[in-house]
Amino acid sequence: MDDDHTRPDLLAQVPLIVNPFIRLPVATTLPYTYKTLPTTLPPSSTGDDLNADKPKFIISSTGLAAHPEDIISSCEAVEKHIKRQQEDAEHTLQKWLAEIKERELAEKRRLAPGYLDRHERILQPEKRAATPAAHESILDAPTENQDVAQGAAVLHPQESAGAELDRAFGNLKT
């Protein structure tokens, strides 16, 4: 029990520092016109009790009570709100994609004006009716002296070059 007598002596030895920035809370003084709240409150003016005829027997963990029909109607309202936001988002996305396509089209028209406004895109040659002679070249066509020239090419290699030129370009006499 001697410890009880020594404690005040120890506390008396510790210096106390007073901080001027710290203010301790002070009890508020009430005005003379203050009136206390009645024990029974009047009905709410926010409209929470509009469906007072329905018993509110579903109570959440926060203490709010509601009727199942009220919960269903609020869920339907949330669903409508979400659908409306989704439709707005899809409309905004479609509008954005259309703007991108319009910008790309404007850039293509700037690079090649008039090209996209015509129906002809790429020019392609028309194909003729196929004939067996149409596939051969004039240079590949056999001549009267081809057999003789082939025989001469074997016998005289220097004369074959001149003969080939004569066949290709005709006989030129100089």
PDB file of C-alpha atoms in Angstrom:
ATOM      1  CA  MET A   1       0.000   0.000   0.000  1.00  0.00           C
ATOM      2  CA  ASP A   2       2.987   2.220   0.202  1.00  0.00           C
ATOM      3  CA  ASP A   3       2.852   2.447  -3.592  1.00  0.00           C
ATOM      4  CA  ASP A   4      -0.302   4.615  -3.406  1.00  0.00           C
ATOM      5  CA  HIS A   5       1.582   7.294  -1.480  1.00  0.00           C
ATOM      6  CA  THR A   6       4.519   7.278  -3.851  1.00  0.00           C
ATOM      7  CA  ARG A   7       2.484   7.769  -7.040  1.00  0.00           C
ATOM      8  CA  PRO A   8       1.432  11.338  -6.391  1.00  0.00           C
ATOM      9  CA  ASP A   9       4.965  12.155  -5.576  1.00  0.00           C
ATOM     10  CA  LEU A  10       6.121  10.717  -8.894  1.00  0.00           C
ATOM     11  CA  LEU A  11       3.454  12.582 -10.848  1.00  0.00           C
ATOM     12  CA  ALA A  12       4.364  15.790  -9.090  1.00  0.00           C
ATOM     13  CA  GLN A  13       7.887  15.424 -10.355  1.00  0.00           C
ATOM     14  CA  VAL A  14       6.842  15.102 -14.102  1.00  0.00           C
ATOM     15  CA  PRO A  15       6.529  18.500 -15.766  1.00  0.00           C
ATOM     16  CA  LEU A  16       3.307  19.069 -17.766  1.00  0.00           C
ATOM     17  CA  ILE A  17       3.436  20.783 -21.127  1.00  0.00           C
ATOM     18  CA  VAL A  18       0.424  22.769 -22.254  1.00  0.00           C
ATOM     19  CA  ASN A  19      -0.166  22.915 -26.012  1.00  0.00           C
ATOM     20  CA  PRO A  20      -1.909  26.157 -27.063  1.00  0.00           C
ATOM     21  CA  PHE A  21      -3.281  24.569 -30.282  1.00  0.00           C
ATOM     22  CA  ILE A  22      -5.311  21.879 -28.572  1.00  0.00           C
ATOM     23  CA  ARG A  23      -8.710  22.923 -27.256  1.00  0.00           C
ATOM     24  CA  LEU A  24     -10.654  20.578 -25.085  1.00  0.00           C
ATOM     25  CA  PRO A  25     -14.357  20.191 -25.837  1.00  0.00           C
ATOM     26  CA  VAL A  26     -16.680  22.499 -23.967  1.00  0.00           C
ATOM     27  CA  ALA A  27     -20.272  21.718 -23.056  1.00  0.00           C
ATOM     28  CA  THR A  28     -22.737  23.561 -25.305  1.00  0.00           C
ATOM     29  CA  THR A  29     -25.210  25.907 -23.759  1.00  0.00           C
ATOM     30  CA  LEU A  30     -28.754  25.594 -24.985  1.00  0.00           C
ATOM     31  CA  PRO A  31     -30.874  28.662 -25.757  1.00  0.00           C
ATOM     32  CA  TYR A  32     -33.764  29.590 -23.500  1.00  0.00           C
ATOM     33  CA  THR A  33     -36.236  28.838 -26.346  1.00  0.00           C
ATOM     34  CA  TYR A  34     -35.142  25.205 -26.591  1.00  0.00           C
ATOM     35  CA  LYS A  35     -38.023  22.707 -26.679  1.00  0.00           C
ATOM     36  CA  THR A  36     -37.612  18.984 -26.261  1.00  0.00           C
ATOM     37  CA  LEU A  37     -38.893  16.594 -28.931  1.00  0.00           C
ATOM     38  CA  PRO A  38     -42.209  14.908 -28.275  1.00  0.00           C
ATOM     39  CA  THR A  39     -42.103  11.230 -27.484  1.00  0.00           C
ATOM     40  CA  THR A  40     -44.361  10.390 -30.457  1.00  0.00           C
ATOM     41  CA  LEU A  41     -43.305  11.783 -33.820  1.00  0.00           C
ATOM     42  CA  PRO A  42     -45.790  12.787 -36.523  1.00  0.00           C
ATOM     43  CA  PRO A  43     -45.898  10.695 -39.744  1.00  0.00           C
ATOM     44  CA  SER A  44     -43.016  11.178 -42.153  1.00  0.00           C
ATOM     45  CA  SER A  45     -43.391  13.765 -44.887  1.00  0.00           C
ATOM     46  CA  THR A  46     -40.912  12.009 -47.187  1.00  0.00           C
ATOM     47  CA  GLY A  47     -43.496   9.509 -48.426  1.00  0.00           C
ATOM     48  CA  ASP A  48     -41.992   6.394 -46.886  1.00  0.00           C
ATOM     49  CA  ASP A  49     -45.314   5.419 -45.348  1.00  0.00           C
ATOM     50  CA  LEU A  50     -47.463   5.833 -48.493  1.00  0.00           C
ATOM     51  CA  ASN A  51     -48.347   2.152 -48.492  1.00  0.00           C
ATOM     52  CA  ALA A  52     -49.239   2.027 -44.812  1.00  0.00           C
ATOM     53  CA  ASP A  53     -52.088  -0.372 -45.540  1.00  0.00           C
ATOM     54  CA  LYS A  54     -49.586  -3.082 -46.543  1.00  0.00           C
ATOM     55  CA  PRO A  55     -47.884  -4.856 -43.678  1.00  0.00           C
ATOM     56  CA  LYS A  56     -44.120  -4.476 -43.827  1.00  0.00           C
ATOM     57  CA  PHE A  57     -42.951  -7.821 -42.611  1.00  0.00           C
ATOM     58  CA  ILE A  58     -39.601  -8.124 -44.451  1.00  0.00           C
ATOM     59  CA  ILE A  59     -36.973  -6.508 -42.256  1.00  0.00           C
ATOM     60  CA  SER A  60     -33.376  -6.060 -43.427  1.00  0.00           C
ATOM     61  CA  SER A  61     -30.302  -6.194 -41.233  1.00  0.00           C
ATOM     62  CA  THR A  62     -30.204  -2.366 -41.221  1.00  0.00           C
ATOM     63  CA  GLY A  63     -33.664  -2.183 -39.696  1.00  0.00           C
ATOM     64  CA  LEU A  64     -35.594  -1.078 -42.792  1.00  0.00           C
ATOM     65  CA  ALA A  65     -38.928  -2.802 -43.296  1.00  0.00           C
ATOM     66  CA  ALA A  66     -40.764  -3.278 -46.590  1.00  0.00           C
ATOM     67  CA  HIS A  67     -43.563  -5.194 -48.244  1.00  0.00           C
ATOM     68  CA  PRO A  68     -42.616  -7.735 -50.961  1.00  0.00           C
ATOM     69  CA  GLU A  69     -44.545  -5.766 -53.607  1.00  0.00           C
ATOM     70  CA  ASP A  70     -42.537  -2.653 -52.737  1.00  0.00           C
ATOM     71  CA  ILE A  71     -39.305  -4.604 -53.154  1.00  0.00           C
ATOM     72  CA  ILE A  72     -40.445  -6.012 -56.513  1.00  0.00           C
ATOM     73  CA  SER A  73     -41.468  -2.574 -57.788  1.00  0.00           C
ATOM     74  CA  SER A  74     -38.131  -1.072 -56.765  1.00  0.00           C
ATOM     75  CA  CYS A  75     -36.287  -3.944 -58.511  1.00  0.00           C
ATOM     76  CA  GLU A  76     -38.318  -3.333 -61.679  1.00  0.00           C
ATOM     77  CA  ALA A  77     -37.494   0.373 -61.519  1.00  0.00           C
ATOM     78  CA  VAL A  78     -33.785  -0.444 -61.198  1.00  0.00           C
ATOM     79  CA  GLU A  79     -34.032  -2.879 -64.116  1.00  0.00           C
ATOM     80  CA  LYS A  80     -35.706  -0.225 -66.311  1.00  0.00           C
ATOM     81  CA  HIS A  81     -33.018   2.264 -65.345  1.00  0.00           C
ATOM     82  CA  ILE A  82     -30.219  -0.185 -66.227  1.00  0.00           C
ATOM     83  CA  LYS A  83     -31.853  -1.042 -69.577  1.00  0.00           C
ATOM     84  CA  ARG A  84     -32.228   2.647 -70.416  1.00  0.00           C
ATOM     85  CA  GLN A  85     -28.564   3.268 -69.578  1.00  0.00           C
ATOM     86  CA  GLN A  86     -27.506   0.265 -71.672  1.00  0.00           C
ATOM     87  CA  GLU A  87     -29.546   1.493 -74.652  1.00  0.00           C
ATOM     88  CA  ASP A  88     -28.036   4.954 -74.274  1.00  0.00           C
ATOM     89  CA  ALA A  89     -24.551   3.442 -74.165  1.00  0.00           C
ATOM     90  CA  GLU A  90     -25.220   1.320 -77.279  1.00  0.00           C
ATOM     91  CA  HIS A  91     -26.607   4.370 -79.093  1.00  0.00           C
ATOM     92  CA  THR A  92     -23.507   6.363 -78.140  1.00  0.00           C
ATOM     93  CA  LEU A  93     -21.246   3.534 -79.329  1.00  0.00           C
ATOM     94  CA  GLN A  94     -23.068   3.258 -82.680  1.00  0.00           C
ATOM     95  CA  LYS A  95     -22.852   7.024 -83.113  1.00  0.00           C
ATOM     96  CA  TRP A  96     -19.122   6.926 -82.348  1.00  0.00           C
ATOM     97  CA  LEU A  97     -18.508   4.080 -84.836  1.00  0.00           C
ATOM     98  CA  ALA A  98     -20.487   5.947 -87.517  1.00  0.00           C
ATOM     99  CA  GLU A  99     -18.351   9.045 -86.926  1.00  0.00           C
ATOM    100  CA  ILE A 100     -15.184   6.948 -87.313  1.00  0.00           C
ATOM    101  CA  LYS A 101     -16.441   5.471 -90.606  1.00  0.00           C
ATOM    102  CA  GLU A 102     -17.398   8.940 -91.829  1.00  0.00           C
ATOM    103  CA  ARG A 103     -13.919  10.276 -91.008  1.00  0.00           C
ATOM    104  CA  GLU A 104     -12.241   7.344 -92.795  1.00  0.00           C
ATOM    105  CA  LEU A 105     -14.482   7.849 -95.840  1.00  0.00           C
ATOM    106  CA  ALA A 106     -13.679  11.564 -95.876  1.00  0.00           C
ATOM    107  CA  GLU A 107      -9.953  10.737 -95.753  1.00  0.00           C
ATOM    108  CA  LYS A 108     -10.304   8.284 -98.654  1.00  0.00           C
ATOM    109  CA  ARG A 109     -12.237  10.855-100.673  1.00  0.00           C
ATOM    110  CA  ARG A 110      -9.534  13.392 -99.938  1.00  0.00           C
ATOM    111  CA  LEU A 111      -6.840  11.032-101.245  1.00  0.00           C
ATOM    112  CA  ALA A 112      -8.779   9.859-104.334  1.00  0.00           C
ATOM    113  CA  PRO A 113     -11.664  12.235-105.093  1.00  0.00           C
ATOM    114  CA  GLY A 114     -14.443  10.707-107.158  1.00  0.00           C
ATOM    115  CA  TYR A 115     -13.148   7.139-106.866  1.00  0.00           C
ATOM    116  CA  LEU A 116     -15.690   6.035-104.264  1.00  0.00           C
ATOM    117  CA  ASP A 117     -18.558   7.813-106.042  1.00  0.00           C
ATOM    118  CA  ARG A 118     -18.337   5.582-109.144  1.00  0.00           C
ATOM    119  CA  HIS A 119     -19.411   1.987-109.474  1.00  0.00           C
ATOM    120  CA  GLU A 120     -16.310   0.944-111.406  1.00  0.00           C
ATOM    121  CA  ARG A 121     -13.739  -0.026-108.855  1.00  0.00           C
ATOM    122  CA  ILE A 122     -10.947  -1.869-110.705  1.00  0.00           C
ATOM    123  CA  LEU A 123     -10.557  -1.984-114.459  1.00  0.00           C
ATOM    124  CA  GLN A 124     -10.173  -5.518-115.741  1.00  0.00           C
ATOM    125  CA  PRO A 125      -9.624  -6.537-119.344  1.00  0.00           C
ATOM    126  CA  GLU A 126     -12.446  -8.327-121.059  1.00  0.00           C
ATOM    127  CA  LYS A 127     -11.757 -11.885-122.094  1.00  0.00           C
ATOM    128  CA  ARG A 128     -12.322 -12.944-125.705  1.00  0.00           C
ATOM    129  CA  ALA A 129     -13.752 -16.226-126.817  1.00  0.00           C
ATOM    130  CA  ALA A 130     -11.018 -18.811-126.620  1.00  0.00           C
ATOM    131  CA  THR A 131      -9.740 -20.164-129.939  1.00  0.00           C
ATOM    132  CA  PRO A 132      -6.895 -22.635-130.291  1.00  0.00           C
ATOM    133  CA  ALA A 133      -4.888 -20.273-132.503  1.00  0.00           C
ATOM    134  CA  ALA A 134      -5.355 -17.374-130.083  1.00  0.00           C
ATOM    135  CA  HIS A 135      -3.153 -19.038-127.492  1.00  0.00           C
ATOM    136  CA  GLU A 136      -0.175 -19.342-129.818  1.00  0.00           C
ATOM    137  CA  SER A 137       2.191 -16.533-130.546  1.00  0.00           C
ATOM    138  CA  ILE A 138       3.107 -15.516-134.067  1.00  0.00           C
ATOM    139  CA  LEU A 139       6.678 -16.374-133.287  1.00  0.00           C
ATOM    140  CA  ASP A 140       5.658 -19.876-132.239  1.00  0.00           C
ATOM    141  CA  ALA A 141       3.675 -20.571-135.410  1.00  0.00           C
ATOM    142  CA  PRO A 142       5.232 -23.259-137.595  1.00  0.00           C
ATOM    143  CA  THR A 143       6.562 -22.165-140.979  1.00  0.00           C
ATOM    144  CA  GLU A 144       7.033 -23.986-144.247  1.00  0.00           C
ATOM    145  CA  ASN A 145      10.759 -24.292-143.854  1.00  0.00           C
ATOM    146  CA  GLN A 146      10.730 -25.205-140.116  1.00  0.00           C
ATOM    147  CA  ASP A 147      11.735 -28.795-140.674  1.00  0.00           C
ATOM    148  CA  VAL A 148      14.444 -27.750-143.075  1.00  0.00           C
ATOM    149  CA  ALA A 149      15.650 -25.014-140.654  1.00  0.00           C
ATOM    150  CA  GLN A 150      15.782 -27.477-137.775  1.00  0.00           C
ATOM    151  CA  GLY A 151      17.890 -29.786-139.873  1.00  0.00           C
ATOM    152  CA  ALA A 152      20.097 -26.853-140.889  1.00  0.00           C
ATOM    153  CA  ALA A 153      20.469 -25.784-137.273  1.00  0.00           C
ATOM    154  CA  VAL A 154      21.914 -29.118-136.457  1.00  0.00           C
ATOM    155  CA  LEU A 155      24.276 -29.035-139.397  1.00  0.00           C
ATOM    156  CA  HIS A 156      25.238 -25.338-139.324  1.00  0.00           C
ATOM    157  CA  PRO A 157      24.867 -23.640-135.934  1.00  0.00           C
ATOM    158  CA  GLN A 158      25.890 -20.198-137.255  1.00  0.00           C
ATOM    159  CA  GLU A 159      23.295 -20.270-140.015  1.00  0.00           C
ATOM    160  CA  SER A 160      20.565 -21.299-137.579  1.00  0.00           C
ATOM    161  CA  ALA A 161      20.657 -17.930-135.770  1.00  0.00           C
ATOM    162  CA  GLY A 162      20.145 -16.079-139.046  1.00  0.00           C
ATOM    163  CA  ALA A 163      17.430 -18.502-140.088  1.00  0.00           C
ATOM    164  CA  GLU A 164      15.627 -17.978-136.801  1.00  0.00           C
ATOM    165  CA  LEU A 165      15.748 -14.230-137.314  1.00  0.00           C
ATOM    166  CA  ASP A 166      14.438 -14.618-140.842  1.00  0.00           C
ATOM    167  CA  ARG A 167      11.575 -16.738-139.594  1.00  0.00           C
ATOM    168  CA  ALA A 168      10.717 -14.264-136.856  1.00  0.00           C
ATOM    169  CA  PHE A 169      10.956 -11.086-138.897  1.00  0.00           C
ATOM    170  CA  GLY A 170      10.555 -12.392-142.408  1.00  0.00           C
ATOM    171  CA  ASN A 171      13.036 -12.667-145.187  1.00  0.00           C
ATOM    172  CA  LEU A 172      14.761  -9.350-145.595  1.00  0.00           C
ATOM    173  CA  LYS A 173      16.894  -9.061-148.686  1.00  0.00           C
ATOM    174  CA  THR A 174      19.527  -6.415-148.559  1.00  0.00           C
TER     175      THR A 174
END
